[in-house]
């Protein structure tokens, strides 16, 4: 735990404190993989998403950013032959949530509002949802997200407001306090 605390300080603090950074990163990844595997085996994919989603987003695109890729198929179409708006909302909300949640590690965030704009119909294919934290660090967070189709055209965008709840992550199924 000391090594992880030192690495969060940034810069070269961990090096100057005598920490073998590469060894600490490998150990953290190995223990995390074992823990996630155990939780996923016990609780299913919800535990995996809850444990890994925020941390994976933080590692891949940095704090305050999130990127989700999915494939839209005909089974998500409404009667007019395009993807139903609930899929737009779900992916925009998730991307904005993970961007905000990448800055929080102790409390559950709740979506308190979300403004959504449809800019182009989506038929099917690969879709990328990218979220970005805009403001807030204590109780209320604001994040935006946009959806792009496989041609790179924007198909939707939205802005969400997320509130830090009183629910500790350590008290929820699939979460465990850091040692």
C-alpha atoms as a printed R data frame, in Angstrom:
    type eleno elety resid chain resno       x       y       z
1   ATOM     1    CA   UNK     A     1   0.000   0.000   0.000
2   ATOM     2    CA   UNK     A     2   2.905   2.369   0.701
3   ATOM     3    CA   UNK     A     3   4.161   1.965  -2.856
4   ATOM     4    CA   UNK     A     4   0.765   2.811  -4.338
5   ATOM     5    CA   UNK     A     5   0.498   5.856  -2.098
6   ATOM     6    CA   UNK     A     6   3.901   7.038  -3.281
7   ATOM     7    CA   UNK     A     7   3.041   6.479  -6.963
8   ATOM     8    CA   UNK     A     8  -0.119   8.593  -6.617
9   ATOM     9    CA   UNK     A     9   1.974  11.586  -5.606
10  ATOM    10    CA   UNK     A    10   3.345  11.720  -9.145
11  ATOM    11    CA   UNK     A    11   6.654  13.051 -10.356
12  ATOM    12    CA   UNK     A    12   9.635  11.037  -9.206
13  ATOM    13    CA   UNK     A    13   8.707  10.910  -5.506
14  ATOM    14    CA   UNK     A    14   8.481   7.121  -5.515
15  ATOM    15    CA   UNK     A    15  11.921   6.775  -7.083
16  ATOM    16    CA   UNK     A    16  13.533   9.104  -4.552
17  ATOM    17    CA   UNK     A    17  11.803   7.234  -1.715
18  ATOM    18    CA   UNK     A    18  13.589   4.043  -2.830
19  ATOM    19    CA   UNK     A    19  10.592   2.274  -4.393
20  ATOM    20    CA   UNK     A    20  11.181  -0.187  -7.249
21  ATOM    21    CA   UNK     A    21   8.403   1.306  -9.393
22  ATOM    22    CA   UNK     A    22   8.203  -1.421 -12.038
23  ATOM    23    CA   UNK     A    23   8.059  -4.155  -9.399
24  ATOM    24    CA   UNK     A    24   5.341  -2.286  -7.479
25  ATOM    25    CA   UNK     A    25   3.279  -1.808 -10.658
26  ATOM    26    CA   UNK     A    26   3.596  -5.498 -11.530
27  ATOM    27    CA   UNK     A    27   2.620  -6.574  -7.998
28  ATOM    28    CA   UNK     A    28  -0.385  -4.230  -7.988
29  ATOM    29    CA   UNK     A    29  -1.541  -5.532 -11.379
30  ATOM    30    CA   UNK     A    30  -1.096  -9.167 -10.341
31  ATOM    31    CA   UNK     A    31  -2.981  -8.788  -7.059
32  ATOM    32    CA   UNK     A    32  -5.696  -6.772  -8.800
33  ATOM    33    CA   UNK     A    33  -6.122  -9.456 -11.468
34  ATOM    34    CA   UNK     A    34  -6.477 -12.150  -8.804
35  ATOM    35    CA   UNK     A    35  -8.972 -10.092  -6.807
36  ATOM    36    CA   UNK     A    36 -11.041  -9.202  -9.861
37  ATOM    37    CA   UNK     A    37 -11.074 -12.822 -10.978
38  ATOM    38    CA   UNK     A    38 -12.350 -13.919  -7.576
39  ATOM    39    CA   UNK     A    39 -15.059 -11.239  -7.482
40  ATOM    40    CA   UNK     A    40 -16.144 -11.981 -11.052
41  ATOM    41    CA   UNK     A    41 -16.368 -15.697 -10.272
42  ATOM    42    CA   UNK     A    42 -18.471 -14.980  -7.188
43  ATOM    43    CA   UNK     A    43 -20.626 -12.044  -8.290
44  ATOM    44    CA   UNK     A    44 -20.601 -12.198 -12.091
45  ATOM    45    CA   UNK     A    45 -19.861  -9.413 -14.583
46  ATOM    46    CA   UNK     A    46 -21.379  -6.628 -12.444
47  ATOM    47    CA   UNK     A    47 -18.553  -7.081  -9.950
48  ATOM    48    CA   UNK     A    48 -16.027  -6.906 -12.776
49  ATOM    49    CA   UNK     A    49 -17.469  -3.687 -14.208
50  ATOM    50    CA   UNK     A    50 -17.752  -2.096 -10.783
51  ATOM    51    CA   UNK     A    51 -14.203  -2.960  -9.774
52  ATOM    52    CA   UNK     A    52 -12.341  -2.562 -13.022
53  ATOM    53    CA   UNK     A    53 -14.270   0.054 -15.002
54  ATOM    54    CA   UNK     A    54 -13.131   3.196 -13.171
55  ATOM    55    CA   UNK     A    55  -9.540   2.009 -12.761
56  ATOM    56    CA   UNK     A    56  -9.242   0.824 -16.346
57  ATOM    57    CA   UNK     A    57 -10.558   4.160 -17.579
58  ATOM    58    CA   UNK     A    58  -8.044   5.990 -15.400
59  ATOM    59    CA   UNK     A    59  -5.168   3.861 -16.711
60  ATOM    60    CA   UNK     A    60  -6.137   3.987 -20.384
61  ATOM    61    CA   UNK     A    61  -7.086   7.605 -20.860
62  ATOM    62    CA   UNK     A    62  -6.100   9.327 -17.613
63  ATOM    63    CA   UNK     A    63  -8.149  10.752 -14.767
64  ATOM    64    CA   UNK     A    64 -11.200  12.686 -15.847
65  ATOM    65    CA   UNK     A    65 -11.583  10.805 -19.136
66  ATOM    66    CA   UNK     A    66 -13.357   7.630 -20.210
67  ATOM    67    CA   UNK     A    67 -13.760   5.729 -23.470
68  ATOM    68    CA   UNK     A    68 -16.243   2.930 -24.124
69  ATOM    69    CA   UNK     A    69 -16.598   0.997 -27.377
70  ATOM    70    CA   UNK     A    70 -19.659  -1.056 -28.282
71  ATOM    71    CA   UNK     A    71 -21.440  -2.469 -31.301
72  ATOM    72    CA   UNK     A    72 -24.984  -1.429 -32.181
73  ATOM    73    CA   UNK     A    73 -27.076  -4.135 -33.829
74  ATOM    74    CA   UNK     A    74 -30.573  -4.408 -35.346
75  ATOM    75    CA   UNK     A    75 -31.943  -5.862 -32.105
76  ATOM    76    CA   UNK     A    76 -31.598  -2.318 -30.621
77  ATOM    77    CA   UNK     A    77 -33.634  -0.675 -33.428
78  ATOM    78    CA   UNK     A    78 -36.999   1.006 -32.959
79  ATOM    79    CA   UNK     A    79 -39.829   0.682 -35.490
80  ATOM    80    CA   UNK     A    80 -38.295   3.318 -37.822
81  ATOM    81    CA   UNK     A    81 -35.135   1.246 -38.327
82  ATOM    82    CA   UNK     A    82 -32.545   3.084 -36.209
83  ATOM    83    CA   UNK     A    83 -31.064   2.530 -32.773
84  ATOM    84    CA   UNK     A    84 -33.416   3.391 -29.924
85  ATOM    85    CA   UNK     A    85 -32.563   6.515 -27.895
86  ATOM    86    CA   UNK     A    86 -32.196   4.558 -24.678
87  ATOM    87    CA   UNK     A    87 -28.944   3.119 -26.057
88  ATOM    88    CA   UNK     A    88 -27.669   6.640 -26.736
89  ATOM    89    CA   UNK     A    89 -28.522   7.637 -23.167
90  ATOM    90    CA   UNK     A    90 -26.992   4.539 -21.582
91  ATOM    91    CA   UNK     A    91 -23.651   4.907 -23.368
92  ATOM    92    CA   UNK     A    92 -23.436   8.700 -22.922
93  ATOM    93    CA   UNK     A    93 -24.337   8.426 -19.232
94  ATOM    94    CA   UNK     A    94 -21.804   5.612 -18.700
95  ATOM    95    CA   UNK     A    95 -18.981   7.494 -20.432
96  ATOM    96    CA   UNK     A    96 -19.667  10.717 -18.496
97  ATOM    97    CA   UNK     A    97 -20.097   8.753 -15.244
98  ATOM    98    CA   UNK     A    98 -16.792   6.898 -15.638
99  ATOM    99    CA   UNK     A    99 -15.002  10.159 -16.462
100 ATOM   100    CA   UNK     A   100 -16.309  11.715 -13.225
101 ATOM   101    CA   UNK     A   101 -15.927   8.480 -11.239
102 ATOM   102    CA   UNK     A   102 -12.246   8.240 -12.219
103 ATOM   103    CA   UNK     A   103 -11.712  11.095  -9.745
104 ATOM   104    CA   UNK     A   104 -13.543   9.365  -6.863
105 ATOM   105    CA   UNK     A   105 -12.466   6.188  -5.095
106 ATOM   106    CA   UNK     A   106 -14.437   6.108  -1.842
107 ATOM   107    CA   UNK     A   107 -18.092   6.965  -2.570
108 ATOM   108    CA   UNK     A   108 -20.725   5.914  -5.069
109 ATOM   109    CA   UNK     A   109 -21.675   8.618  -7.598
110 ATOM   110    CA   UNK     A   110 -25.302   9.083  -8.597
111 ATOM   111    CA   UNK     A   111 -26.536  10.624 -11.844
112 ATOM   112    CA   UNK     A   112 -28.742  13.549 -10.795
113 ATOM   113    CA   UNK     A   113 -29.377  14.983 -14.240
114 ATOM   114    CA   UNK     A   114 -28.484  14.351 -17.847
115 ATOM   115    CA   UNK     A   115 -29.096  16.506 -20.928
116 ATOM   116    CA   UNK     A   116 -28.989  14.579 -24.212
117 ATOM   117    CA   UNK     A   117 -28.823  15.702 -27.860
118 ATOM   118    CA   UNK     A   118 -29.262  13.342 -30.807
119 ATOM   119    CA   UNK     A   119 -27.216  14.593 -33.774
120 ATOM   120    CA   UNK     A   120 -27.448  11.687 -36.235
121 ATOM   121    CA   UNK     A   121 -29.397   8.416 -36.461
122 ATOM   122    CA   UNK     A   122 -27.400   5.287 -35.733
123 ATOM   123    CA   UNK     A   123 -28.143   2.202 -37.800
124 ATOM   124    CA   UNK     A   124 -25.593  -0.371 -36.691
125 ATOM   125    CA   UNK     A   125 -21.876  -0.885 -36.282
126 ATOM   126    CA   UNK     A   126 -19.091   0.133 -33.936
127 ATOM   127    CA   UNK     A   127 -19.752   3.129 -31.687
128 ATOM   128    CA   UNK     A   128 -17.323   4.972 -29.434
129 ATOM   129    CA   UNK     A   129 -18.495   6.858 -26.349
130 ATOM   130    CA   UNK     A   130 -15.975   9.299 -24.899
131 ATOM   131    CA   UNK     A   131 -16.499  11.081 -21.602
132 ATOM   132    CA   UNK     A   132 -14.657  14.044 -20.112
133 ATOM   133    CA   UNK     A   133 -14.841  15.543 -16.636
134 ATOM   134    CA   UNK     A   134 -15.652  19.264 -16.771
135 ATOM   135    CA   UNK     A   135 -15.825  20.505 -13.185
136 ATOM   136    CA   UNK     A   136 -16.317  19.604  -9.540
137 ATOM   137    CA   UNK     A   137 -14.131  17.629  -7.168
138 ATOM   138    CA   UNK     A   138 -15.964  17.462  -3.872
139 ATOM   139    CA   UNK     A   139 -19.688  16.665  -3.913
140 ATOM   140    CA   UNK     A   140 -21.034  17.508  -7.384
141 ATOM   141    CA   UNK     A   141 -19.290  16.601 -10.642
142 ATOM   142    CA   UNK     A   142 -20.149  17.681 -14.181
143 ATOM   143    CA   UNK     A   143 -19.015  15.613 -17.141
144 ATOM   144    CA   UNK     A   144 -19.819  15.561 -20.832
145 ATOM   145    CA   UNK     A   145 -19.774  12.761 -23.360
146 ATOM   146    CA   UNK     A   146 -20.172  12.278 -27.088
147 ATOM   147    CA   UNK     A   147 -20.856   9.296 -29.352
148 ATOM   148    CA   UNK     A   148 -19.142   8.687 -32.676
149 ATOM   149    CA   UNK     A   149 -20.011   6.085 -35.298
150 ATOM   150    CA   UNK     A   150 -17.418   4.008 -37.147
151 ATOM   151    CA   UNK     A   151 -17.035   6.752 -39.799
152 ATOM   152    CA   UNK     A   152 -16.036   9.224 -37.072
153 ATOM   153    CA   UNK     A   153 -19.270  11.249 -37.280
154 ATOM   154    CA   UNK     A   154 -20.852  12.475 -34.065
155 ATOM   155    CA   UNK     A   155 -24.214  10.803 -33.444
156 ATOM   156    CA   UNK     A   156 -25.029  12.185 -29.997
157 ATOM   157    CA   UNK     A   157 -23.754  14.213 -27.076
158 ATOM   158    CA   UNK     A   158 -24.772  14.969 -23.530
159 ATOM   159    CA   UNK     A   159 -23.834  16.560 -20.244
160 ATOM   160    CA   UNK     A   160 -24.415  14.938 -16.877
161 ATOM   161    CA   UNK     A   161 -24.422  16.035 -13.276
162 ATOM   162    CA   UNK     A   162 -23.228  13.459 -10.762
163 ATOM   163    CA   UNK     A   163 -23.397  13.686  -6.984
164 ATOM   164    CA   UNK     A   164 -21.188  11.962  -4.455
165 ATOM   165    CA   UNK     A   165 -23.549   9.906  -2.325
166 ATOM   166    CA   UNK     A   166 -23.245   8.880   1.293
167 ATOM   167    CA   UNK     A   167 -22.917   5.266   0.130
168 ATOM   168    CA   UNK     A   168 -19.412   3.983   0.721
169 ATOM   169    CA   UNK     A   169 -18.110   1.816  -2.117
170 ATOM   170    CA   UNK     A   170 -16.727  -0.576   0.486
171 ATOM   171    CA   UNK     A   171 -20.303  -1.353   1.573
172 ATOM   172    CA   UNK     A   172 -21.508  -2.380  -1.896
173 ATOM   173    CA   UNK     A   173 -21.349  -5.863  -3.386
174 ATOM   174    CA   UNK     A   174 -18.314  -6.158  -5.637
175 ATOM   175    CA   UNK     A   175 -16.309  -3.469  -3.825
176 ATOM   176    CA   UNK     A   176 -13.779  -3.878  -1.053
177 ATOM   177    CA   UNK     A   177 -11.808  -1.275   0.875
178 ATOM   178    CA   UNK     A   178  -8.146  -0.884  -0.071
179 ATOM   179    CA   UNK     A   179  -5.708  -2.515   2.330
